[in-house]
Short mmCIF file of C-alpha atoms in Angstrom, two decimals:
data_model
loop_
_atom_site.label_atom_id
_atom_site.label_comp_id
_atom_site.label_asym_id
_atom_site.label_seq_id
_atom_site.Cartn_x
_atom_site.Cartn_y
_atom_site.Cartn_z
CA MET G 1 -26.87 18.41 -1.71
CA GLU G 2 -23.67 18.11 0.92
CA GLN G 3 -20.59 17.08 -1.04
CA SER G 4 -19.88 13.91 0.96
CA VAL G 5 -17.97 11.09 0.19
CA VAL G 6 -19.03 7.39 0.93
CA ILE G 7 -16.63 4.43 1.37
CA VAL G 8 -17.65 0.84 1.02
CA GLY G 9 -15.29 -1.08 3.17
CA GLY G 10 -14.03 -0.42 6.36
CA GLY G 11 -10.48 -2.23 6.25
CA PRO G 12 -7.24 -0.70 6.07
CA THR G 13 -7.64 0.96 2.77
CA GLY G 14 -11.24 2.42 3.25
CA SER G 15 -10.06 3.48 7.11
CA TRP G 16 -6.88 5.10 5.49
CA LEU G 17 -8.89 7.02 3.08
CA ALA G 18 -11.32 8.23 5.72
CA CYS G 19 -8.79 9.47 8.02
CA GLU G 20 -7.46 11.48 4.69
CA LEU G 21 -10.66 13.03 3.64
CA ARG G 22 -11.60 13.95 7.06
CA LEU G 23 -8.07 15.56 7.93
CA ALA G 24 -9.31 17.68 4.82
CA GLY G 25 -12.75 18.38 6.60
CA VAL G 26 -14.65 16.52 3.82
CA PRO G 27 -17.96 14.61 5.26
CA THR G 28 -17.38 11.12 5.06
CA VAL G 29 -19.39 7.72 5.53
CA VAL G 30 -17.73 4.45 5.82
CA LEU G 31 -20.11 1.58 5.08
CA GLU G 32 -18.69 -1.60 6.39
CA ARG G 33 -20.97 -5.15 5.98
CA GLU G 34 -19.18 -6.95 8.93
CA PRO G 35 -20.11 -5.80 12.33
CA GLU G 36 -16.89 -6.58 13.81
CA VAL G 37 -13.20 -6.87 12.66
CA ASP G 38 -12.43 -9.90 11.15
CA PRO G 39 -10.13 -11.57 13.83
CA HIS G 40 -8.26 -13.77 10.91
CA SER G 41 -5.77 -11.70 9.41
CA ARG G 42 -4.40 -12.58 6.02
CA ALA G 43 -2.17 -9.71 6.03
CA LEU G 44 0.59 -9.63 8.59
CA THR G 45 3.29 -6.89 7.26
CA VAL G 46 3.50 -3.49 7.15
CA HIS G 47 6.38 -2.36 4.66
CA PRO G 48 8.75 0.84 5.00
CA ARG G 49 6.73 2.88 2.75
CA THR G 50 3.51 2.26 4.32
CA ILE G 51 5.14 3.33 7.75
CA GLU G 52 6.32 6.41 5.84
CA THR G 53 2.89 7.00 4.55
CA LEU G 54 1.40 6.67 8.07
CA ALA G 55 4.32 8.71 9.66
CA LEU G 56 3.38 11.70 7.59
CA ARG G 57 0.45 11.89 9.24
CA GLY G 58 1.97 11.23 12.75
CA ALA G 59 -0.04 8.01 12.87
CA HIS G 60 2.67 5.31 12.90
CA ARG G 61 3.57 5.35 16.33
CA GLU G 62 1.14 2.85 17.92
CA LEU G 63 2.12 0.40 14.98
CA LEU G 64 5.70 0.91 15.63
CA ALA G 65 5.11 0.16 19.58
CA GLU G 66 3.50 -3.28 18.94
CA GLY G 67 4.61 -4.57 15.46
CA GLY G 68 7.97 -6.68 15.59
CA ARG G 69 10.75 -5.62 13.49
CA ILE G 70 12.48 -7.56 10.69
CA PRO G 71 15.21 -5.63 8.94
CA SER G 72 14.83 -7.68 5.55
CA GLY G 73 12.34 -9.57 3.30
CA HIS G 74 12.52 -11.95 0.89
CA PHE G 75 11.65 -12.63 -2.91
CA ALA G 76 10.16 -16.14 -3.60
CA VAL G 77 11.71 -17.65 -0.23
CA LEU G 78 15.00 -17.65 -1.74
CA ASP G 79 17.83 -18.05 0.90
CA GLU G 80 19.26 -14.73 -0.05
CA ARG G 81 17.29 -12.35 2.06
CA LEU G 82 16.76 -8.74 0.94
CA GLY G 83 18.16 -6.19 3.73
CA PHE G 84 16.37 -3.10 4.40
CA ARG G 85 19.09 -1.50 6.45
CA GLU G 86 20.86 0.10 3.28
CA LEU G 87 17.43 1.79 2.14
CA ASP G 88 16.84 5.41 2.09
CA THR G 89 14.45 5.56 4.99
CA ASP G 90 13.89 6.20 8.59
CA PHE G 91 12.12 2.86 8.91
CA PRO G 92 14.51 0.33 7.43
CA PHE G 93 12.39 -2.69 8.49
CA THR G 94 8.95 -4.76 8.05
CA LEU G 95 6.66 -4.44 10.78
CA THR G 96 4.72 -7.87 11.61
CA ILE G 97 1.40 -6.90 12.86
CA PRO G 98 -1.86 -8.61 12.23
CA GLN G 99 -4.30 -6.81 9.83
CA ALA G 100 -6.99 -6.99 12.25
CA ARG G 101 -5.05 -4.72 14.80
CA THR G 102 -3.95 -2.34 11.97
CA THR G 103 -7.44 -2.08 10.79
CA GLU G 104 -8.46 -1.23 14.41
CA LEU G 105 -6.08 1.52 14.81
CA LEU G 106 -6.80 3.12 11.66
CA ARG G 107 -10.39 2.91 12.38
CA ARG G 108 -9.86 4.62 15.50
CA ARG G 109 -8.02 7.61 13.85
CA ALA G 110 -10.69 7.81 11.40
CA LEU G 111 -13.72 8.11 14.30
CA ALA G 112 -11.64 10.62 16.17
CA LEU G 113 -11.13 12.82 12.76
CA GLY G 114 -14.87 12.59 12.77
CA ALA G 115 -15.78 9.70 10.03
CA ASP G 116 -19.08 8.35 10.14
CA LEU G 117 -18.32 4.65 10.44
CA ARG G 118 -20.99 2.18 10.01
CA CYS G 119 -20.42 -1.24 10.77
CA GLY G 120 -23.20 -3.98 10.32
CA HIS G 121 -24.27 -1.89 7.09
CA ARG G 122 -24.32 -3.61 3.77
CA VAL G 123 -24.34 -1.95 0.52
CA THR G 124 -26.87 -3.50 -2.00
CA GLY G 125 -26.61 -1.10 -5.00
CA CYS G 126 -25.12 2.32 -6.38
CA THR G 127 -26.50 4.32 -8.97
CA GLU G 128 -24.88 7.50 -10.34
CA THR G 129 -27.18 10.17 -11.29
CA GLY G 130 -25.67 13.04 -12.82
CA ALA G 131 -24.53 15.03 -9.92
CA ALA G 132 -24.38 12.52 -7.46
CA VAL G 133 -24.36 8.73 -6.33
CA THR G 134 -27.41 7.06 -4.80
CA VAL G 135 -26.34 4.42 -2.54
CA SER G 136 -28.61 1.86 -0.90
CA VAL G 137 -27.86 0.31 2.08
CA GLU G 138 -29.38 -2.61 4.58
CA GLY G 139 -28.51 -1.73 7.89
CA PRO G 140 -29.35 -3.08 11.54
CA ASP G 141 -32.43 -1.19 11.54
CA GLY G 142 -33.57 -1.74 7.98
CA ALA G 143 -33.07 -0.21 4.30
CA TYR G 144 -32.00 3.66 3.43
CA THR G 145 -30.38 5.10 1.02
CA LEU G 146 -27.35 8.07 0.84
CA GLU G 147 -26.77 10.51 -1.69
CA ALA G 148 -22.73 11.37 -1.85
CA ALA G 149 -20.72 13.27 -4.36
CA TYR G 150 -18.48 9.97 -5.09
CA VAL G 151 -18.56 6.59 -4.15
CA VAL G 152 -15.26 4.72 -3.22
CA GLY G 153 -15.20 1.00 -3.34
CA CYS G 154 -12.68 -0.33 -0.93
CA ASP G 155 -14.83 -3.49 -0.77
CA GLY G 156 -12.44 -6.38 -1.74
CA THR G 157 -12.03 -8.36 -4.80
CA ARG G 158 -15.79 -9.33 -5.06
CA SER G 159 -16.47 -5.44 -4.96
CA LEU G 160 -20.00 -4.47 -5.53
CA VAL G 161 -18.80 -0.83 -6.27
CA ARG G 162 -16.63 -2.19 -8.96
CA ARG G 163 -19.78 -3.87 -10.43
CA CYS G 164 -22.03 -0.88 -10.14
CA ALA G 165 -19.47 1.12 -12.21
CA GLY G 166 -19.22 -1.42 -14.96
CA VAL G 167 -15.46 -1.66 -14.52
CA ALA G 168 -13.97 -4.96 -15.96
CA PHE G 169 -11.65 -6.69 -13.61
CA ASP G 170 -9.42 -8.63 -16.04
CA GLY G 171 -6.88 -11.08 -15.47
CA THR G 172 -6.36 -15.06 -14.83
CA PRO G 173 -7.70 -17.62 -12.70
CA HIS G 174 -5.71 -19.30 -10.12
CA THR G 175 -3.40 -21.92 -11.40
CA ALA G 176 -1.83 -22.80 -7.94
CA LEU G 177 -2.64 -22.48 -4.09
CA GLY G 178 -1.22 -21.82 -0.73
CA THR G 179 -2.26 -22.86 2.60
CA LEU G 180 -1.80 -21.12 5.81
CA GLY G 181 -2.17 -21.59 9.44
CA ASP G 182 -2.17 -19.89 12.72
CA VAL G 183 -1.02 -22.41 15.39
CA VAL G 184 0.69 -23.10 18.63
CA LEU G 185 4.40 -24.25 18.33
CA ASP G 186 5.87 -26.13 21.40
CA ASP G 187 9.14 -26.08 19.32
CA PRO G 188 9.11 -23.28 17.21
CA PRO G 189 12.22 -22.36 14.81
CA PRO G 190 14.57 -19.80 16.10
CA GLY G 191 14.55 -16.15 14.85
CA ALA G 192 12.12 -13.68 13.72
CA VAL G 193 11.25 -15.50 10.39
CA ALA G 194 12.07 -18.76 9.54
CA SER G 195 11.91 -20.35 5.81
CA ALA G 196 12.75 -23.15 3.82
CA TRP G 197 12.40 -24.39 0.16
CA THR G 198 12.76 -27.94 -1.01
CA THR G 199 11.34 -29.88 -3.89
CA ASP G 200 8.60 -30.99 -1.14
CA GLY G 201 7.52 -27.48 -0.75
CA THR G 202 8.03 -24.22 0.45
CA LEU G 203 7.59 -22.87 4.05
CA ILE G 204 7.48 -19.47 5.92
CA ALA G 205 7.02 -19.12 9.79
CA VAL G 206 6.65 -16.15 11.68
CA PRO G 207 5.79 -15.54 15.14
CA LEU G 208 2.19 -13.61 16.11
CA PRO G 209 1.72 -11.50 18.94
CA ASP G 210 -0.79 -13.77 20.38
CA GLY G 211 2.39 -16.50 21.05
CA ARG G 212 0.69 -18.52 18.07
CA HIS G 213 2.95 -18.65 14.68
CA ARG G 214 1.67 -18.03 11.21
CA ILE G 215 3.13 -20.61 8.75
CA VAL G 216 2.48 -20.21 5.21
CA MET G 217 3.15 -23.20 2.59
CA HIS G 218 2.96 -24.15 -1.06
CA SER G 219 3.48 -27.63 -1.78
CA PRO G 220 3.62 -29.44 -5.40
CA GLU G 221 0.14 -31.00 -5.29
CA ASP G 222 -1.12 -27.34 -5.23
CA VAL G 223 -0.25 -26.65 -8.44
CA ARG G 224 -3.77 -27.10 -9.84
CA THR G 225 -6.87 -25.26 -10.94
CA ASP G 226 -9.46 -26.96 -8.94
CA ARG G 227 -9.91 -25.66 -5.21
CA PRO G 228 -10.13 -28.79 -2.73
CA GLY G 229 -12.24 -28.66 0.60
CA GLU G 230 -11.25 -27.13 3.75
CA LEU G 231 -7.75 -27.71 4.77
CA ALA G 232 -7.55 -30.36 7.68
CA PHE G 233 -5.40 -29.91 10.44
CA GLU G 234 -3.48 -33.19 9.95
CA GLU G 235 -2.91 -32.19 5.96
CA PHE G 236 -1.55 -29.10 7.10
CA ARG G 237 1.03 -30.74 9.82
CA GLU G 238 1.88 -33.64 7.41
CA ARG G 239 2.95 -30.89 4.77
CA VAL G 240 5.14 -29.27 7.49
CA ARG G 241 7.05 -32.52 8.38
CA ARG G 242 7.69 -33.14 4.50
CA VAL G 243 9.48 -30.04 4.04
CA VAL G 244 11.42 -29.43 7.24
CA GLY G 245 11.22 -32.92 8.83
CA THR G 246 9.17 -31.85 11.83
CA ASP G 247 6.25 -30.20 12.65
CA TYR G 248 7.63 -27.98 15.34
CA GLY G 249 5.21 -29.39 18.19
CA MET G 250 2.21 -28.08 16.18
CA ARG G 251 -1.24 -28.01 18.04
CA ASP G 252 -4.30 -25.95 18.36
CA PRO G 253 -4.95 -24.18 15.30
CA SER G 254 -7.04 -20.97 15.32
CA TRP G 255 -7.24 -20.73 11.61
CA LEU G 256 -6.37 -23.02 8.94
CA SER G 257 -7.11 -21.65 5.25
CA ARG G 258 -6.13 -22.01 1.50
CA TYR G 259 -5.76 -19.20 -1.03
CA GLY G 260 -4.96 -18.99 -4.82
CA ASN G 261 -2.95 -16.84 -7.06
CA THR G 262 -5.68 -15.45 -9.12
CA SER G 263 -4.40 -12.07 -10.63
CA ARG G 264 -6.88 -9.36 -11.83
CA LEU G 265 -6.76 -5.51 -12.61
CA ALA G 266 -9.60 -3.19 -12.86
CA ARG G 267 -9.51 -1.88 -16.26
CA ARG G 268 -10.11 1.54 -14.69
CA TYR G 269 -9.72 3.00 -11.16
CA ARG G 270 -12.12 5.84 -11.94
CA ALA G 271 -15.61 5.60 -13.61
CA GLY G 272 -17.41 8.73 -13.33
CA ARG G 273 -18.04 9.38 -9.76
CA PHE G 274 -16.91 5.83 -8.85
CA LEU G 275 -13.60 5.25 -7.67
CA LEU G 276 -11.68 1.87 -6.49
CA ALA G 277 -8.85 1.11 -4.20
CA GLY G 278 -7.24 -1.94 -2.69
CA ASP G 279 -8.46 -5.36 -3.26
CA ALA G 280 -11.07 -3.81 -5.18
CA ALA G 281 -8.67 -2.70 -7.80
CA HIS G 282 -6.07 -5.31 -7.67
CA GLN G 283 -6.07 -8.92 -7.02
CA HIS G 284 -2.93 -11.19 -6.78
CA MET G 285 -1.05 -14.01 -4.57
CA PRO G 286 0.30 -12.42 -1.36
CA ALA G 287 3.53 -12.99 -1.84
CA GLY G 288 5.87 -10.80 0.23
CA GLY G 289 2.88 -9.57 1.80
CA VAL G 290 2.22 -6.33 -0.26
CA GLY G 291 -1.47 -6.35 -0.49
CA LEU G 292 -2.28 -3.94 2.41
CA ASN G 293 0.60 -2.05 1.78
CA VAL G 294 -0.53 -1.10 -1.81
CA GLY G 295 -4.14 -0.57 -0.68
CA VAL G 296 -2.95 1.98 1.93
CA GLN G 297 -1.02 3.53 -0.68
CA ASP G 298 -3.63 3.86 -3.03
CA ALA G 299 -5.52 5.56 -0.36
CA MET G 300 -3.12 8.19 0.44
CA ASN G 301 -2.56 8.90 -3.37
CA LEU G 302 -6.38 9.44 -3.79
CA GLY G 303 -7.03 11.00 -0.54
CA TRP G 304 -5.97 14.45 -1.05
CA LYS G 305 -6.78 14.72 -4.61
CA LEU G 306 -10.57 13.80 -3.87
CA ALA G 307 -10.68 16.10 -1.06
CA ALA G 308 -9.39 18.90 -3.28
CA VAL G 309 -12.18 18.12 -5.91
CA VAL G 310 -14.91 17.67 -3.40
CA ASP G 311 -14.11 21.23 -1.62
CA GLY G 312 -13.64 22.99 -5.29
CA ARG G 313 -10.14 23.45 -5.05
CA ALA G 314 -9.44 21.41 -7.96
CA PRO G 315 -11.24 20.35 -11.31
CA ASP G 316 -12.76 16.82 -11.35
CA GLU G 317 -9.88 16.22 -13.92
CA LEU G 318 -7.50 15.62 -11.08
CA LEU G 319 -9.15 12.53 -10.21
CA ASP G 320 -8.00 10.90 -13.44
CA THR G 321 -4.46 11.27 -12.25
CA TYR G 322 -5.15 8.59 -9.39
CA HIS G 323 -6.12 6.13 -12.05
CA SER G 324 -2.95 7.19 -14.34
CA GLU G 325 -0.64 6.72 -11.34
CA ARG G 326 -1.84 3.92 -9.35
CA ARG G 327 -2.98 1.58 -12.05
CA PRO G 328 0.48 1.00 -13.04
CA VAL G 329 1.51 0.10 -9.61
CA GLY G 330 -1.30 -2.53 -9.22
CA ALA G 331 0.14 -3.90 -12.61
CA ASP G 332 3.73 -4.06 -11.33
CA THR G 333 2.42 -5.69 -8.25
CA ILE G 334 0.67 -8.38 -10.42
CA GLU G 335 3.96 -8.95 -12.15
CA HIS G 336 5.95 -9.22 -8.89
CA THR G 337 3.63 -11.67 -7.16
CA GLN G 338 3.19 -13.69 -10.36
CA ALA G 339 6.85 -14.11 -10.83
CA GLN G 340 7.50 -15.11 -6.89
CA THR G 341 4.78 -17.66 -7.31
CA ALA G 342 6.44 -19.15 -10.70
CA LEU G 343 9.64 -19.59 -8.39
CA MET G 344 8.12 -20.86 -5.46
CA MET G 345 6.09 -23.36 -7.45
CA GLY G 346 8.92 -24.50 -9.24
CA PHE G 347 9.43 -27.94 -7.75
CA SER G 348 11.12 -29.36 -10.70
CA PRO G 349 14.73 -29.96 -11.29
CA GLN G 350 14.44 -26.97 -13.75
CA GLY G 351 12.85 -24.73 -11.23
CA ALA G 352 15.49 -25.71 -8.81
CA ALA G 353 18.15 -24.48 -11.07
CA LEU G 354 16.44 -21.21 -11.87
CA ARG G 355 16.06 -20.55 -8.09
CA SER G 356 19.78 -21.35 -7.55
CA LEU G 357 20.87 -19.16 -10.30
CA LEU G 358 18.52 -16.18 -9.34
CA GLY G 359 19.87 -16.67 -5.72
CA LYS G 360 23.68 -16.20 -6.75
CA LEU G 361 22.79 -13.49 -8.83
CA ILE G 362 21.22 -11.55 -6.11
CA ALA G 363 24.42 -12.69 -3.78
CA GLU G 364 26.76 -11.47 -6.55
CA ARG G 365 25.26 -8.18 -7.70
CA PRO G 366 24.38 -5.82 -4.75
CA GLN G 367 22.58 -3.59 -6.79
CA LEU G 368 19.99 -6.39 -7.95
CA ARG G 369 19.38 -7.17 -4.30
CA ASP G 370 18.71 -3.57 -3.30
CA ALA G 371 16.46 -2.96 -6.40
CA LEU G 372 14.40 -5.94 -5.18
CA ALA G 373 14.41 -4.46 -1.76
CA GLU G 374 13.05 -1.29 -2.96
CA ARG G 375 10.52 -2.83 -4.70
CA LEU G 376 9.21 -5.03 -2.05
CA SER G 377 9.41 -2.24 0.55
CA GLY G 378 7.12 0.14 -1.59
CA LEU G 379 10.31 3.04 -1.92
CA SER G 380 10.64 2.49 -5.69
CA VAL G 381 7.56 3.87 -6.77
CA ARG G 382 7.75 6.79 -8.96
CA TYR G 383 4.84 8.59 -10.69
CA PRO G 384 6.23 9.75 -13.97
CA PRO G 385 5.19 13.38 -14.86
CA PRO G 386 4.05 14.15 -18.41
CA GLY G 387 6.50 15.77 -20.77
CA ARG G 388 9.93 16.69 -19.56
CA ALA G 389 10.63 17.72 -15.85
CA HIS G 390 13.50 17.57 -13.34
CA PRO G 391 14.65 13.94 -12.88
CA LEU G 392 13.30 14.16 -9.11
CA THR G 393 9.85 14.79 -10.14
CA GLY G 394 7.25 11.73 -9.22
CA HIS G 395 9.89 10.30 -6.55
CA ARG G 396 9.16 10.05 -2.90
CA ALA G 397 10.81 12.77 -0.45
CA PRO G 398 12.88 11.42 2.25
CA ASN G 399 12.21 12.96 5.51
CA LEU G 400 14.42 15.96 5.29
CA ARG G 401 15.53 17.92 8.61
CA LEU G 402 14.82 21.22 8.44
CA SER G 403 16.46 24.71 9.70
CA ASP G 404 13.91 24.95 12.32
CA THR G 405 14.46 21.63 14.00
CA ARG G 406 11.32 19.98 12.42
CA SER G 407 11.46 17.35 9.77
CA LEU G 408 9.75 17.13 6.35
CA PHE G 409 7.09 14.90 7.44
CA ASP G 410 6.35 17.28 10.22
CA VAL G 411 5.36 19.95 7.79
CA LEU G 412 3.13 17.49 5.71
CA ARG G 413 1.26 16.55 9.08
CA ASP G 414 -1.72 18.43 8.15
CA GLY G 415 -2.33 17.11 4.70
CA ARG G 416 -0.99 20.32 2.76
CA PRO G 417 1.80 20.07 0.30
CA ALA G 418 4.74 22.35 0.92
CA PHE G 419 7.60 24.06 -0.85
CA VAL G 420 11.02 23.32 0.49
CA GLY G 421 14.19 25.61 -0.29
CA PHE G 422 17.66 24.78 -0.02
CA GLY G 423 19.38 28.16 -1.32
CA ARG G 424 18.40 31.26 -2.64
CA THR G 425 14.72 30.88 -2.27
CA ASP G 426 13.37 34.31 -2.07
CA GLY G 427 11.18 33.55 -4.83
CA LEU G 428 9.29 31.17 -2.92
CA GLY G 429 7.85 33.76 -0.81
CA ASP G 430 4.62 34.91 -3.00
CA ALA G 431 4.46 31.51 -4.81
CA ASP G 432 0.85 30.25 -3.50
CA ASP G 433 -0.73 30.71 0.01
CA ARG G 434 -2.10 27.06 0.16
CA ILE G 435 1.25 25.82 0.27
CA ASP G 436 3.37 25.75 3.08
CA ARG G 437 7.19 26.84 2.76
CA CYS G 438 10.15 25.47 4.66
CA ARG G 439 13.87 25.51 4.43
CA CYS G 440 16.29 22.74 4.55
CA PRO G 441 20.06 23.70 5.44
CA LEU G 442 21.20 21.55 2.65
CA ALA G 443 20.07 19.35 -0.01
CA PRO G 444 20.11 15.81 0.93
CA ASP G 445 23.70 14.05 0.20
CA ARG G 446 22.45 12.16 -3.00
CA ALA G 447 23.49 12.43 -6.60
CA ALA G 448 20.07 13.08 -7.95
CA TRP G 449 19.68 15.96 -5.42
CA ALA G 450 22.86 17.86 -6.62
CA GLY G 451 22.38 21.39 -7.61
CA VAL G 452 18.46 21.26 -6.55
CA ASN G 453 17.30 24.74 -5.24
CA ALA G 454 13.84 24.00 -4.23
CA VAL G 455 10.92 21.07 -4.42
CA LEU G 456 7.43 20.94 -4.34
CA VAL G 457 6.40 17.97 -2.33
CA ARG G 458 2.57 16.60 -2.52
CA PRO G 459 0.56 15.90 0.22
CA ASP G 460 1.20 12.10 -0.25
CA GLY G 461 4.84 12.91 0.27
CA TYR G 462 6.06 12.60 -3.62
CA ILE G 463 7.72 15.41 -5.09
CA GLY G 464 5.81 17.39 -7.77
CA TRP G 465 7.96 19.89 -9.02
CA ALA G 466 11.92 20.47 -8.54
CA THR G 467 14.14 23.17 -9.90
CA ASP G 468 17.79 24.06 -9.93
CA GLU G 469 16.56 27.75 -10.44
CA THR G 470 18.20 30.32 -8.13
CA ASP G 471 17.15 33.69 -9.81
CA ALA G 472 14.29 34.91 -7.57
CA SER G 473 11.89 36.13 -10.29
CA ALA G 474 12.20 33.04 -12.59
CA LEU G 475 11.97 31.11 -9.27
CA ALA G 476 8.84 32.46 -8.38
CA ALA G 477 7.32 32.15 -11.93
CA GLU G 478 8.21 28.47 -11.81
CA ALA G 479 6.75 28.00 -8.26
CA ARG G 480 3.39 29.44 -9.03
CA THR G 481 2.92 27.44 -12.12
CA ALA G 482 4.04 24.29 -10.34
CA ALA G 483 1.59 25.35 -7.43
CA ALA G 484 -1.41 25.72 -10.22
CA ALA G 485 -0.53 22.45 -11.84
CA LEU G 486 -0.33 20.45 -8.70
CA TYR G 487 -4.29 20.74 -8.33
CA ASP G 488 -5.08 21.11 -12.29
CA PRO G 489 -3.52 18.32 -14.25
CA ARG G 490 -4.44 20.65 -17.33
CA LEU G 491 -1.54 22.92 -16.71
CA VAL G 492 1.85 21.66 -16.78
CA ALA G 493 4.81 22.92 -14.72
CA ARG G 494 7.37 24.42 -16.87
CA PRO G 495 10.30 22.15 -17.42
CA VAL G 496 13.58 22.97 -16.28
#
């Protein structure tokens, strides 16, 4: 059997995973049930870490060219904005770009890399049979089956793949609703983003590339467990008027919708030859626009590991680290969005007092503001290593400027890991020929990097190993162990 991967779902998560697998030469089929990209985009934002993720492969330029740049974010629509300019990244902003366009760009890259993208092909069942998974599909020309080494469910909150794998989706049903509308505003609010919170409701308004605005709202009457019928335009307009005193000259809605704060997390991200990513693995209120971003970062973590297992460079156990690293991120995302839901929907005097107090704390304590900004941006994620390790291990690597005029992201563009040396690094020369080697004139001017002599950066841009060692023979021994442990979690790099 050809060692192939079938991805179910061709949204941003499935498309980026296909890009990563094809970059490594893995035969990849993407099965997308819809014949066309959905023009209604729930997601509008691409956060700094996701831009970095795309930049690691040189796939970010079109998004940068098309997206609007917002240099700050929000936590629960508090008045105190979370500035991104001080974040340690080349991309200190959020991009506003509709999910439909992001999907189109990522699909185009996947196709260029050789992915077999099949739109209008609906998966009806998946069965694991020892050394393979049989996938049953209903296509435009009839039913057929595929065999794959692994199947990845990127097929949303109602994931068929998750059900076929027998993975529980634990959590809570919705207790609150939100409403959104894409509308024309004849008298729009000034600025890139407008927001308001009163005891009559919460509102955020963001301009869209087509000249419309996306307005997102929460109202006191939406603290409820039932789900009323379709959202009427007049109802939506009246809600906006109650919060801000005007409807901004609202007309010509192209999309009106309700959504809830249902929060669920897959009990396992990996079950045998089934894996889950994106909304198939985690569901939450879209507070802060994090959903698409977490999904793409799921795919980035999984892509290099799955490729290494499929082509025999790593044992099957490497896939278990996808679960151990990414499921805590999903749990953290649910906690983060549920906390924001409570604050956004806290329309009582007590809720207003809590918002006021938290806003004052953010304004008075820059460290708290920056911590919330890092969490929202995705830059705070760390994958804790097993056992003792250098404090840098598991953190993302910044885009270091190297001695030969390249940057670290340039080196990682082909999806291979890289050793980066800063001082006496002769010992890296014979470490592992599967891993690129490069030099940086100086370690970054950051306290955590003081004394660091070398790091091993994983294909997804996270540090797999770091050392202060300068003795050539000791450094070489450490590096060889670290290189082996990168692909085989049964091995542990020697602590430093």
